[in-house]
PDB file of C-alpha atoms and ligand atoms in Angstrom:
ATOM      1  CA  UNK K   1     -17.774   3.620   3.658  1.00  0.00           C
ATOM      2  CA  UNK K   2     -19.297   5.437   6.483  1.00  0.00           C
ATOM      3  CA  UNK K   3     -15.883   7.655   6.948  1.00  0.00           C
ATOM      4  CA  UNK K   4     -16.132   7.817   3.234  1.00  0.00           C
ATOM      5  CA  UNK K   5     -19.767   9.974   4.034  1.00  0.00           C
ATOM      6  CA  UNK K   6     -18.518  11.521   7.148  1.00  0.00           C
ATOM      7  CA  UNK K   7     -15.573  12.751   5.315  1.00  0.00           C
ATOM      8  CA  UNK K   8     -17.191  14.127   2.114  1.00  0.00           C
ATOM      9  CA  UNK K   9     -20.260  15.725   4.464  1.00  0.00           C
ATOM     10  CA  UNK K  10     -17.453  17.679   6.665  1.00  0.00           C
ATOM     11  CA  UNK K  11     -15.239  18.653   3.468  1.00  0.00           C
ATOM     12  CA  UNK K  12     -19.475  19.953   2.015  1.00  0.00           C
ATOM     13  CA  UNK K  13     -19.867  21.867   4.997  1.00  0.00           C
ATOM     14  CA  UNK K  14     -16.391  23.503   5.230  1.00  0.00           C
ATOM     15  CA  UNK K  15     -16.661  24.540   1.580  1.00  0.00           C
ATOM     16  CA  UNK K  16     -20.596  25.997   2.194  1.00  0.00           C
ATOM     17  CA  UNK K  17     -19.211  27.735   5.129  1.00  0.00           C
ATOM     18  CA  UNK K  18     -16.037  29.402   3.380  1.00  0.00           C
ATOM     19  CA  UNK K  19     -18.762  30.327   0.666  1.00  0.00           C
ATOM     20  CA  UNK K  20     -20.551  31.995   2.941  1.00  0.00           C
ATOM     21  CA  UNK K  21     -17.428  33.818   4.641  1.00  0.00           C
ATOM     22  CA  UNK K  22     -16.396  35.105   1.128  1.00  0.00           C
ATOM     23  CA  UNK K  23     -20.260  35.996   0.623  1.00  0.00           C
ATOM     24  CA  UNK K  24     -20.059  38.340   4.000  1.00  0.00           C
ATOM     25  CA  UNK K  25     -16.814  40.098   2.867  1.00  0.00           C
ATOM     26  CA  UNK K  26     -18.140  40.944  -0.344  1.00  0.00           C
ATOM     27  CA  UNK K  27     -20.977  42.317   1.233  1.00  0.00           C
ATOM     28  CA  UNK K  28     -19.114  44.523   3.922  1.00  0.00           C
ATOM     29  CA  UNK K  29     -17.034  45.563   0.839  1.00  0.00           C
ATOM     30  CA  UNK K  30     -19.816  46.712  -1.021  1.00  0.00           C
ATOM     31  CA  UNK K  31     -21.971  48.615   2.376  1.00  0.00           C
ATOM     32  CA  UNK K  32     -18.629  50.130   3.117  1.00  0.00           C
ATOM     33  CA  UNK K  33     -17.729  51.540  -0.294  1.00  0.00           C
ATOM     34  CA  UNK K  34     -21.774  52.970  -0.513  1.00  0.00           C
ATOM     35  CA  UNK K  35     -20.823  54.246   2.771  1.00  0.00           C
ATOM     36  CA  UNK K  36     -17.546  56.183   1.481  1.00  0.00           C
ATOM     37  CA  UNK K  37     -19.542  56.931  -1.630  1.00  0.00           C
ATOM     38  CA  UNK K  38     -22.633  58.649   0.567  1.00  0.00           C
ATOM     39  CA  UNK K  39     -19.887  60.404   3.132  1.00  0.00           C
ATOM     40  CA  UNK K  40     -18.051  61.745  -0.058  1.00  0.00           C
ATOM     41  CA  UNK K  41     -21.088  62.921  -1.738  1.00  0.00           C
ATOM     42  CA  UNK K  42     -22.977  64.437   1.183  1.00  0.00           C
ATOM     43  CA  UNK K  43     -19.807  66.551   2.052  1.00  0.00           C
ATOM     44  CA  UNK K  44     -19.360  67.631  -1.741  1.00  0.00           C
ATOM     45  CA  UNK K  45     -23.349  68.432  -1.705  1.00  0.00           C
ATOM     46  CA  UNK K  46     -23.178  70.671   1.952  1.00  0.00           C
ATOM     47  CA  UNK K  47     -19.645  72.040   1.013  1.00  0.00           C
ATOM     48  CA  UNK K  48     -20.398  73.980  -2.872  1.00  0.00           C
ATOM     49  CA  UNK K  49     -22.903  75.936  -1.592  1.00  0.00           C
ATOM     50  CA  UNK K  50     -21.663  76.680   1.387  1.00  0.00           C
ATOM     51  CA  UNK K  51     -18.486  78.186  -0.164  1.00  0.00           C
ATOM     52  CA  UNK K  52     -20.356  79.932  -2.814  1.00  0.00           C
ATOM     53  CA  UNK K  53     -22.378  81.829   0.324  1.00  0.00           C
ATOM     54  CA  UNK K  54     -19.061  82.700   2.101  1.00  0.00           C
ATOM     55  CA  UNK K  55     -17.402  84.588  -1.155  1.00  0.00           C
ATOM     56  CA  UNK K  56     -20.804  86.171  -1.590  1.00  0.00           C
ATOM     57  CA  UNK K  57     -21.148  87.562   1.771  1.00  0.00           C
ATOM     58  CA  UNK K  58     -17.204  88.607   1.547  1.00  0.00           C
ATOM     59  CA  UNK K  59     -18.134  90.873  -1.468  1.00  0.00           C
ATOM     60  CA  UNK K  60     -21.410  91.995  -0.362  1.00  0.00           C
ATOM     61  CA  UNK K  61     -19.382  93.223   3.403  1.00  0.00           C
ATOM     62  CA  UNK K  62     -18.050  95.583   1.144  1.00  0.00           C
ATOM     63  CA  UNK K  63     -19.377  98.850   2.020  1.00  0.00           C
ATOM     64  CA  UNK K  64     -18.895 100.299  -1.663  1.00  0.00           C
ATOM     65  CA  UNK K  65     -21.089  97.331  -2.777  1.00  0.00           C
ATOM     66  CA  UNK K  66     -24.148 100.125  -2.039  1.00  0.00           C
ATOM     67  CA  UNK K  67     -22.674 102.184  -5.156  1.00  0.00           C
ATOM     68  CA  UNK K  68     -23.536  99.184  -7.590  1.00  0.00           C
ATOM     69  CA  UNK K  69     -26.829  97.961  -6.682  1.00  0.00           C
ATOM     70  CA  UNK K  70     -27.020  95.764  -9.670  1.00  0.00           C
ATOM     71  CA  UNK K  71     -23.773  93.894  -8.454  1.00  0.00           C
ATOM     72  CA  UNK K  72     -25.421  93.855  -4.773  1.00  0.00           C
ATOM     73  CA  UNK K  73     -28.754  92.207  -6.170  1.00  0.00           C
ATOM     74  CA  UNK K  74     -26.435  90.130  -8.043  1.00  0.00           C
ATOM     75  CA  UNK K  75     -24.856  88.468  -5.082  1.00  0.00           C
ATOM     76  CA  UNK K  76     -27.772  88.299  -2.995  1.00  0.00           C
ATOM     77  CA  UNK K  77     -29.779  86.343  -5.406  1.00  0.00           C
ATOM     78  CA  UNK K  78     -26.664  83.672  -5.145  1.00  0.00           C
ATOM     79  CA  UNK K  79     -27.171  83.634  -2.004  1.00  0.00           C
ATOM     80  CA  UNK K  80     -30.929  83.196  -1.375  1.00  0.00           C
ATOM     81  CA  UNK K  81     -30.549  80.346  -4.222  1.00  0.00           C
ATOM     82  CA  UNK K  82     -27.769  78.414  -2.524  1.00  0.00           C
ATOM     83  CA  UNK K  83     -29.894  78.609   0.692  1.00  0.00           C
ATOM     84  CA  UNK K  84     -32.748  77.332  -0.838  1.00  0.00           C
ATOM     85  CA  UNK K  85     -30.553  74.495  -2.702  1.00  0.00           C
ATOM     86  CA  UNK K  86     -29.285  74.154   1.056  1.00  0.00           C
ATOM     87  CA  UNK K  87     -32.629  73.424   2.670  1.00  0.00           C
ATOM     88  CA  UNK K  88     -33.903  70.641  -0.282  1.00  0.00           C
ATOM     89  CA  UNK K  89     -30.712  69.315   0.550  1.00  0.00           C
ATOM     90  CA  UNK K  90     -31.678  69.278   4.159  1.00  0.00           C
ATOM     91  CA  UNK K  91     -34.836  68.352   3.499  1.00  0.00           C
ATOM     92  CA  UNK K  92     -33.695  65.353   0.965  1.00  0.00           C
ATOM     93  CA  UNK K  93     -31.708  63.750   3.779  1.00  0.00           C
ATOM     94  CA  UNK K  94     -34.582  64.149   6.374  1.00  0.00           C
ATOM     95  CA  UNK K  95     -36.657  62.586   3.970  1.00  0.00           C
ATOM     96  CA  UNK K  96     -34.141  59.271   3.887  1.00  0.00           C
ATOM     97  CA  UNK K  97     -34.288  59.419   7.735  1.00  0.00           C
ATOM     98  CA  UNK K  98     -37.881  59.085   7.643  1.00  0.00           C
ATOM     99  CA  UNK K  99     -38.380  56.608   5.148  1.00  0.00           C
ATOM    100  CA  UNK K 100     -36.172  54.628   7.287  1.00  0.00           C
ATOM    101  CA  UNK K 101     -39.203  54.282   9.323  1.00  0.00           C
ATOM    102  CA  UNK K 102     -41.671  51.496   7.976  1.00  0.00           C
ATOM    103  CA  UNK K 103     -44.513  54.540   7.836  1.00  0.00           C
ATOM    104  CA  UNK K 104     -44.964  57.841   7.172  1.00  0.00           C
ATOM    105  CA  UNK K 105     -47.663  60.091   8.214  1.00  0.00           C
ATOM    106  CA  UNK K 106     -49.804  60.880   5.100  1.00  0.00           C
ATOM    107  CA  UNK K 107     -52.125  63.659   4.934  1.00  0.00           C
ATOM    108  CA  UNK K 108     -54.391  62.552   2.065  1.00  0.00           C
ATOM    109  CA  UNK K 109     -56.592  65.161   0.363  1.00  0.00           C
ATOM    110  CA  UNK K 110     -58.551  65.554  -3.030  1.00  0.00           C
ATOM    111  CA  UNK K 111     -55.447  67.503  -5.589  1.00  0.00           C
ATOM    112  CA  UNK K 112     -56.195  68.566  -8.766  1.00  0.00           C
ATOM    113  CA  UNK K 113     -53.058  67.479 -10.780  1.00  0.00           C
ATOM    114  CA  UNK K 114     -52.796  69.434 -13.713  1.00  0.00           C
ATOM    115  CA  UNK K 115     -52.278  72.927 -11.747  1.00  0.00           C
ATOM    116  CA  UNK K 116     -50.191  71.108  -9.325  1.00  0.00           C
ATOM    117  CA  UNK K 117     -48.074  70.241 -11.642  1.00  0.00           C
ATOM    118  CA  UNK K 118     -48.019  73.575 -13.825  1.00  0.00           C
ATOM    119  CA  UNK K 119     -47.112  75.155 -10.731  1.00  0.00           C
ATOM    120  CA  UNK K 120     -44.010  73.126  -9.865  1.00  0.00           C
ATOM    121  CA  UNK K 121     -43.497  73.220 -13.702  1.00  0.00           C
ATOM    122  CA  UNK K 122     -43.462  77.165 -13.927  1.00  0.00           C
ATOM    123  CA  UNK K 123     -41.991  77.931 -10.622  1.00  0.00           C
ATOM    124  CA  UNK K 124     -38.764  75.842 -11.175  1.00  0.00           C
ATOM    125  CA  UNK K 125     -38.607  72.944 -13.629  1.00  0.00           C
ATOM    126  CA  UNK K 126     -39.141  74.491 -17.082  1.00  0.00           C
ATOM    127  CA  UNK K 127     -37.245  77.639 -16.213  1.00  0.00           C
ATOM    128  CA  UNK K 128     -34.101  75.248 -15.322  1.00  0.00           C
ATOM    129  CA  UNK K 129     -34.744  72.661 -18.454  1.00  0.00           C
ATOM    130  CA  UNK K 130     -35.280  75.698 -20.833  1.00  0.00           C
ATOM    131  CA  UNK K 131     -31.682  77.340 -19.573  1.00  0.00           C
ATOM    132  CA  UNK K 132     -30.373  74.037 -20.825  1.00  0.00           C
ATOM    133  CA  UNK K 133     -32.344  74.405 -24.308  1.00  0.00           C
ATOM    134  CA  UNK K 134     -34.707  71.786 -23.842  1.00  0.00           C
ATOM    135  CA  UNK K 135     -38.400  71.624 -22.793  1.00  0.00           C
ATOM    136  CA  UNK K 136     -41.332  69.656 -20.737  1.00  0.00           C
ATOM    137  CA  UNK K 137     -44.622  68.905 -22.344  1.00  0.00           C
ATOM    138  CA  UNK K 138     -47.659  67.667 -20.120  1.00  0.00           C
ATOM    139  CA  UNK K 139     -50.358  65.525 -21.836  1.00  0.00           C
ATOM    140  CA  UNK K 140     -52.836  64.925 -19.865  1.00  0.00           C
ATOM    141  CA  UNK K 141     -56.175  63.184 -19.598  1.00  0.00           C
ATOM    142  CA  UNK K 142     -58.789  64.393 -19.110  1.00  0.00           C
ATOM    143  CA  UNK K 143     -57.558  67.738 -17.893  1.00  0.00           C
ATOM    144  CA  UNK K 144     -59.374  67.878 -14.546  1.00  0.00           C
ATOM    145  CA  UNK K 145     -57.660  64.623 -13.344  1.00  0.00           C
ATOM    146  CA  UNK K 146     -57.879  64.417  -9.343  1.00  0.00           C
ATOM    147  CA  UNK K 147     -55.756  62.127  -7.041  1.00  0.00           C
ATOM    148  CA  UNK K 148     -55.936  61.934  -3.051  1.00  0.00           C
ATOM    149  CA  UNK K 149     -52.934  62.162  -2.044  1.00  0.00           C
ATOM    150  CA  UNK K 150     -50.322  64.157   0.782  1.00  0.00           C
ATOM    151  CA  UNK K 151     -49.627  66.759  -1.450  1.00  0.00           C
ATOM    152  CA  UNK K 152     -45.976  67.515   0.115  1.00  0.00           C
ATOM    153  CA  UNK K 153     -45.270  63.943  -0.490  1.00  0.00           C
ATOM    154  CA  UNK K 154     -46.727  63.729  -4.351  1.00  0.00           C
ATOM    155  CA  UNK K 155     -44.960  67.336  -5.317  1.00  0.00           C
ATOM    156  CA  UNK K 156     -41.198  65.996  -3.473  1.00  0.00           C
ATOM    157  CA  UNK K 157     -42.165  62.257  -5.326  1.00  0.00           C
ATOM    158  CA  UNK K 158     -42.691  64.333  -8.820  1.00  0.00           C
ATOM    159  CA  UNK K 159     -39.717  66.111  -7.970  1.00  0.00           C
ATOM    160  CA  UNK K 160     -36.951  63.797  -7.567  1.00  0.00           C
ATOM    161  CA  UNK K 161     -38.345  61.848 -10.805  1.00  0.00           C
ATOM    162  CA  UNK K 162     -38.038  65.199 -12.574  1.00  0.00           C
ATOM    163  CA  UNK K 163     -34.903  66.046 -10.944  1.00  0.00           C
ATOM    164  CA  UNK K 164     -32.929  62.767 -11.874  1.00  0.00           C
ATOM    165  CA  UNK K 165     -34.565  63.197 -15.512  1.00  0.00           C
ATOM    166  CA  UNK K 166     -32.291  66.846 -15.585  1.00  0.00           C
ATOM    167  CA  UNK K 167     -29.329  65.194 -13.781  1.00  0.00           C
ATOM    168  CA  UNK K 168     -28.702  62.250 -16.207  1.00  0.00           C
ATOM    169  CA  UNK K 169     -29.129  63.867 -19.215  1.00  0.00           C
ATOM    170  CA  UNK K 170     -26.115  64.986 -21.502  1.00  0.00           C
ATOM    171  CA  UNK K 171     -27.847  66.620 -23.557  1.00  0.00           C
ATOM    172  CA  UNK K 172     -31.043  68.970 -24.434  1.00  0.00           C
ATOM    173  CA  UNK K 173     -33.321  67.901 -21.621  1.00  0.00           C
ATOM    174  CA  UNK K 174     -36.539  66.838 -23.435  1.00  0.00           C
ATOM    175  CA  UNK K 175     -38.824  65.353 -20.672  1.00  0.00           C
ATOM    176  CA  UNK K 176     -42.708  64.434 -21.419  1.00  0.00           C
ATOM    177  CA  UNK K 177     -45.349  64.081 -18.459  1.00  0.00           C
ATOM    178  CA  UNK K 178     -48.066  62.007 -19.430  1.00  0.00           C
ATOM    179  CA  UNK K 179     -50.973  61.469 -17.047  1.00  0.00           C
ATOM    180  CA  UNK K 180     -53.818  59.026 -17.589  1.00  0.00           C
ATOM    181  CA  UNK K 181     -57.345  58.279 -15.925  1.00  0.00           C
ATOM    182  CA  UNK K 182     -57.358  54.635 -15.811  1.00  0.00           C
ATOM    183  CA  UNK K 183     -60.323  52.602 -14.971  1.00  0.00           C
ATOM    184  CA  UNK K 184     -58.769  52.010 -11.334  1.00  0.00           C
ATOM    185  CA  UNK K 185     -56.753  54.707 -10.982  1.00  0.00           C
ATOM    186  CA  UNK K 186     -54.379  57.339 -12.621  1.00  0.00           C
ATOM    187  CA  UNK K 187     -50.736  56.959 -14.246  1.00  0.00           C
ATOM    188  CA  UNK K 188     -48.607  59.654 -14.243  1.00  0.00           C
ATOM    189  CA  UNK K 189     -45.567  58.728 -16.247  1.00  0.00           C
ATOM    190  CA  UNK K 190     -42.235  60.550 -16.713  1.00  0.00           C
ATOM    191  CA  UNK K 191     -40.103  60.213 -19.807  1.00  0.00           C
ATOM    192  CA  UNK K 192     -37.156  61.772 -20.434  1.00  0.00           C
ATOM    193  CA  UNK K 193     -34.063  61.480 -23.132  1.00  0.00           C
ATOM    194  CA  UNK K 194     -31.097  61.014 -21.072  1.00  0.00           C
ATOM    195  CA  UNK K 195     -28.369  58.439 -20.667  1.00  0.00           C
ATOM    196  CA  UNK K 196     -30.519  55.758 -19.891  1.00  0.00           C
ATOM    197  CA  UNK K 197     -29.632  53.015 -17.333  1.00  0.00           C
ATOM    198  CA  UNK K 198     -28.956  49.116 -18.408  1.00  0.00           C
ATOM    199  CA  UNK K 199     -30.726  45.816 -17.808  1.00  0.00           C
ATOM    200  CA  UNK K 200     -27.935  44.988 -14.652  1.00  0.00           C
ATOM    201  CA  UNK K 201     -28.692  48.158 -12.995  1.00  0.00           C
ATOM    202  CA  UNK K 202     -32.266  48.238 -13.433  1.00  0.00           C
ATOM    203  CA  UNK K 203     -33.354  45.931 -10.908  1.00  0.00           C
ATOM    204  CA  UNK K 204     -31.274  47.974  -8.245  1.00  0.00           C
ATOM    205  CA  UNK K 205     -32.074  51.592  -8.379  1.00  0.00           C
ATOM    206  CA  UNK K 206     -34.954  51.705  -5.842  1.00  0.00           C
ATOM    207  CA  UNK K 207     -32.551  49.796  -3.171  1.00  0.00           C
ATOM    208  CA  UNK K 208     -31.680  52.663  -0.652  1.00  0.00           C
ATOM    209  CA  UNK K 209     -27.701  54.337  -1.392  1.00  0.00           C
ATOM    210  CA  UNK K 210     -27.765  52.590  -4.756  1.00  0.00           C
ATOM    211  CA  UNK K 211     -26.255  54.646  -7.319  1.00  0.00           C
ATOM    212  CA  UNK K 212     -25.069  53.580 -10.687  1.00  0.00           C
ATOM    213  CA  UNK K 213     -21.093  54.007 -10.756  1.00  0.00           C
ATOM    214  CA  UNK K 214     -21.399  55.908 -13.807  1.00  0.00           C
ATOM    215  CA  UNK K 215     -23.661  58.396 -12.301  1.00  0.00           C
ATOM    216  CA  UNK K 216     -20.033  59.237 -10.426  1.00  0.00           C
ATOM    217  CA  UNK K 217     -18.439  59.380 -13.588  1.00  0.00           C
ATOM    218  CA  UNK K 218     -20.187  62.046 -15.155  1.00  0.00           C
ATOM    219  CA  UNK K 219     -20.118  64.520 -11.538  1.00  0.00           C
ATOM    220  CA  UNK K 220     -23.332  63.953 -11.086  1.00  0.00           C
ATOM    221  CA  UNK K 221     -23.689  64.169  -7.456  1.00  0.00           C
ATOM    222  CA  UNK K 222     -26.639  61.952  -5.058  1.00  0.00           C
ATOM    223  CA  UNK K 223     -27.587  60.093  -2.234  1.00  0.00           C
ATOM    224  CA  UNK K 224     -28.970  57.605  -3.779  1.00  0.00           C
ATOM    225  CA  UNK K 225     -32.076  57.938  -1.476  1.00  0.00           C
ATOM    226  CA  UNK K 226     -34.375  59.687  -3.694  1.00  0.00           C
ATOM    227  CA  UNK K 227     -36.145  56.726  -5.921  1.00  0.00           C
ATOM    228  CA  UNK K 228     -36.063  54.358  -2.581  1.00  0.00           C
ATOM    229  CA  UNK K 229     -37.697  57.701  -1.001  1.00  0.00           C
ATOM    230  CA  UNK K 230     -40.591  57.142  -4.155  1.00  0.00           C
ATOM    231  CA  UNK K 231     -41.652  54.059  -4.446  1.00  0.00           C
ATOM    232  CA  UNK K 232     -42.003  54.027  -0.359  1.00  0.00           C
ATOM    233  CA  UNK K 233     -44.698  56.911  -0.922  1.00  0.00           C
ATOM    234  CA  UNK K 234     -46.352  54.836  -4.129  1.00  0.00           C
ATOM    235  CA  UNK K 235     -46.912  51.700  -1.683  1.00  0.00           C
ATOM    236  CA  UNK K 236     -47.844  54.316   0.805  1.00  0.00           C
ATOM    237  CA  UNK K 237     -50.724  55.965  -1.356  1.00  0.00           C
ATOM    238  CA  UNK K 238     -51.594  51.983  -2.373  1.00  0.00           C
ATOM    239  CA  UNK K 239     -49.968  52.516  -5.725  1.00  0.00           C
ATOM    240  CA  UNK K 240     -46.530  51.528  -7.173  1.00  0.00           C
ATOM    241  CA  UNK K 241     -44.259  52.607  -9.703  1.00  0.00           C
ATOM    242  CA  UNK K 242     -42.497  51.027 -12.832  1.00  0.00           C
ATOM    243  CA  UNK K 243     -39.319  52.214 -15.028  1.00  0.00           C
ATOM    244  CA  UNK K 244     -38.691  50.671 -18.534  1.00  0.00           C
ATOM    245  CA  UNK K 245     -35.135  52.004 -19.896  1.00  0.00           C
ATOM    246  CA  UNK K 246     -33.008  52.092 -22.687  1.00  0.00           C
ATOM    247  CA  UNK K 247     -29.025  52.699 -22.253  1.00  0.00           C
ATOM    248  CA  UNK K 248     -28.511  55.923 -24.183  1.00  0.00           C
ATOM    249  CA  UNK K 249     -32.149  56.495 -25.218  1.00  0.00           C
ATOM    250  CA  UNK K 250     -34.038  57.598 -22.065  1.00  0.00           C
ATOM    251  CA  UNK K 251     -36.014  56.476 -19.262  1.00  0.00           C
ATOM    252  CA  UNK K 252     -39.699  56.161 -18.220  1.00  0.00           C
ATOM    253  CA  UNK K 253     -40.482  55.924 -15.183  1.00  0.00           C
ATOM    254  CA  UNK K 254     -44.519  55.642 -14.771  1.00  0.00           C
ATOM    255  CA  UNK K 255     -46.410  55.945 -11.590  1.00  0.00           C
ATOM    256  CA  UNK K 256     -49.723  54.276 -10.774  1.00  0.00           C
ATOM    257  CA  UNK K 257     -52.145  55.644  -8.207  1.00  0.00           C
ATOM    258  CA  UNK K 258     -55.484  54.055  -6.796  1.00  0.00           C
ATOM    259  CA  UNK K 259     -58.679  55.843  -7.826  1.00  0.00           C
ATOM    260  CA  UNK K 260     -60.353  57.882  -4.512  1.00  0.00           C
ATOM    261  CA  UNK K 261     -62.973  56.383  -3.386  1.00  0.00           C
ATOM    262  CA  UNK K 262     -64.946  58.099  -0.405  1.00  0.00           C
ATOM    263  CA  UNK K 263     -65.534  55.407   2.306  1.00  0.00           C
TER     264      UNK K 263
HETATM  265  P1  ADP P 301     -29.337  59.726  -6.810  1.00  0.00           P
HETATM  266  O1  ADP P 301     -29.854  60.431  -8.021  1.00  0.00           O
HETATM  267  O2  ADP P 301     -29.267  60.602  -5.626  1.00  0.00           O
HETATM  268  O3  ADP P 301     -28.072  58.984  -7.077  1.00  0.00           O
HETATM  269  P2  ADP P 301     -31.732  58.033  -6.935  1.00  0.00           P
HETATM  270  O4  ADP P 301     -32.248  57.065  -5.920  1.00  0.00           O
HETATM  271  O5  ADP P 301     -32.642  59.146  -7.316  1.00  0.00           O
HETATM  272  O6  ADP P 301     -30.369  58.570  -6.360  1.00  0.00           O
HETATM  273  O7  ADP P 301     -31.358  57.206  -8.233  1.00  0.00           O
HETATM  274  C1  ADP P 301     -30.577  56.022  -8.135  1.00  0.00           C
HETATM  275  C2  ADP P 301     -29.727  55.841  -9.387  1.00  0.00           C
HETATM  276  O8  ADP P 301     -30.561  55.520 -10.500  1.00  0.00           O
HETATM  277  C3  ADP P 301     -28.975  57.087  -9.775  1.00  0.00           C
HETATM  278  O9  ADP P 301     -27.721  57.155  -9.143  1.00  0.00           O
HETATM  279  C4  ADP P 301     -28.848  56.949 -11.289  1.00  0.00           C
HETATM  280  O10 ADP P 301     -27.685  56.220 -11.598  1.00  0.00           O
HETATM  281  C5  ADP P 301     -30.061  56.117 -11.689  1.00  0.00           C
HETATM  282  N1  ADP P 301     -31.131  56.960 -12.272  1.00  0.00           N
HETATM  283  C6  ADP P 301     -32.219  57.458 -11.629  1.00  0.00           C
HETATM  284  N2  ADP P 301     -33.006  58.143 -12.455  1.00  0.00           N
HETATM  285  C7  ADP P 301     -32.426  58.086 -13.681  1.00  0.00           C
HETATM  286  C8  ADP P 301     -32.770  58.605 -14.976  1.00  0.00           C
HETATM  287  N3  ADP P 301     -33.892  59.314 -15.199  1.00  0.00           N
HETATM  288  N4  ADP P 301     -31.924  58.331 -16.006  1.00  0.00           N
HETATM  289  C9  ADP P 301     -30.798  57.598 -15.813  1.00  0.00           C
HETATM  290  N5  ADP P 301     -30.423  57.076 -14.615  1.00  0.00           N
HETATM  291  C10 ADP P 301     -31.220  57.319 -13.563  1.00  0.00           C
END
C-alpha cells in the first residue's frame, strides 16, 4: 500500500513538473515571437521614413530644383513631416523605456482641458481624420473643465488613444471625445468606430508588446507600448482607465481622473 502512495505521489509530481516544462516553452515561444514581432516592426517604423528623406534630399540636390520652387517646397515639406514622424517615433520608444521604470516624474499643474484639447485637435488630429473623410466631435461638460495633471504626459496619453482610434479604423474615422465633471473627478472618454477588438483580446491590450495579431494583418504597424504607456500615467495621476468594445462596432476607451484638491 505504502509503494502504492509512493508510486502514484512520484508519477503526480513528474506529470506537475512536465506541465510546468511545457508551460515555460510556451511562454519563451510566445516572449520570443513578441520579440520578432517588436524587432520587425521597429525596423519597418525607423526604415519608411527614413527612405522617404533620402529620395527627397536626392531630388532636392538637384541644382535645377531652384527653377520650380513649388516642387522644392514640395519635397521639403516631406521631409520636415517624416522628421517629425521620426522624433514621436523616438519619443514613443523613450516613453516605453521609461515606463519600464516603476515611476515617472510628474509635473502636475492646473490645465484647462477644453483648449488643450482643441489645440491638439486643430494642430494635427482633425486635419488627419478629415483627409480620411471623417470627423471628431468634443462634448464637454461644463466647458471650463480643469484637471492637474503633467501636461506632456496627459497630451502624449490623449494622443496614443486618438492615434490607435485612426489606426484601427477601416473606414470613415468618426471619433467622439466626451468629457465629464464627476462628483470625484473628471472622465474623459474616447469613442471611435473602428474594427473593434473581442472579448479574448480585451483583457490583454494594456500588457506591454501586446498587439492583437490582426492588427498585423491589416499593416497596421506598433509597438505595442502605447496603452501599457497609458494606463501607467492614469495610476500615476491616481486615476485609471476602462475600454468597453465591440468587434466591428468601435471602441471606448474612458479615462477617469481624481478631482484637484489643493492640500
Ligand atoms: P500598438 O497600437 O502600438 O500595437 P497599443 O498598446 O496602443 O499598441 O495597443 C495594443 C493593441 O490593442 C493594438 O495592437 C490593437 O490591436 C489594440 N487596439 C488598441 N486600440 C484600439 C482601438 N481603438 N480599436 C481597436 N483595437 C485597438
Amino acid at each position: 500500500m505504502t509503494n502504492w502512495y509512493f508510486s502514484t505521489f512520484v508519477l503526480l509530481l513528474f506529470l506537475l513538473i512536465l506541465a510546468y516544462a511545457v508551460f515555460i516553452i510556451f511562454r519563451q515561444k510566445r516572449l520570443s515571437e513578441i520579440q520578432k514581432d517588436f524587432v520587425n516592426n521597429m525596423t519597418h517604423e525607423f526604415k519608411t521614413p527614413l527612405a522617404t528623406i533620402k529620395i527627397s534630399s536626392e531630388v532636392l540636390k538637384n541644382p535645377n530644383i531652384i527653377n520650380n520652387p513649388e516642387r522644392l517646397l514640395n519635397y521639403a515639406m516631406i521631409i520636415n513631416n517624416e522628421t517629425t514622424h521620426l522624433t514621436n517615433q523616438v519619443e514613443r520608444v523613450l516613453q516605453m523605456a521609461k515606463s519600464g521604470k516603476d515611476t515617472i516624474q510628474l509635473n502636475k499643474e492646473v490645465l484647462e482641458l477644453n483648449p488643450l484639447l482643441e489645440n491638439m485637435l486643430d494642430k494635427t488630429y482633425r486635419p488627419l481624420v478629415r483627409s480620411r473623410g471623417g470627423d471628431i466631435v468634443v462634448e464637454i461638460e461644463p466647458s471650463d473643465i480643469k484637471i492637474y495633471a503633467d501636461e506632456l504626459h496627459i497630451k502624449n496619453v490623449i494622443s496614443n488613444l486618438l492615434d490607435n482610434a485612426i489606426k484601427y479604423c477601416q473606414q470613415k474615422p468618426m471619433i467622439t471625445i466626451n468629457c465629464k465633471e464627476l462628483k470625484d473627478g473628471i472622465s474623459v472618454a474616447i469613442k471611435d468606430n473602428g474594427i473593434g477588438i473581442s472579448k479574448e483580446n480585451l483583457p490583454h491590450i494594456f500588457d506591454k508588446f501586446y498587439r492583437i495579431p490582426t492588427g498585423n494583418l491589416h499593416d497596421v504597424k506598433g509597438f505595442g507600448l502605447g496603452l501599457n504607456y497609458v494606463k501607467l500615467i492614469c495610476r500615476q495621476h491616481g486615476g485609471n482607465i476602462k475600454v468597453t468594445s465591440e468587434l466591428e462596432k468601435g471602441s471606448e476607451f474612458c479615462i477617469f481622473m481624481p478631482k484637484f484638491r489643493k492640500s
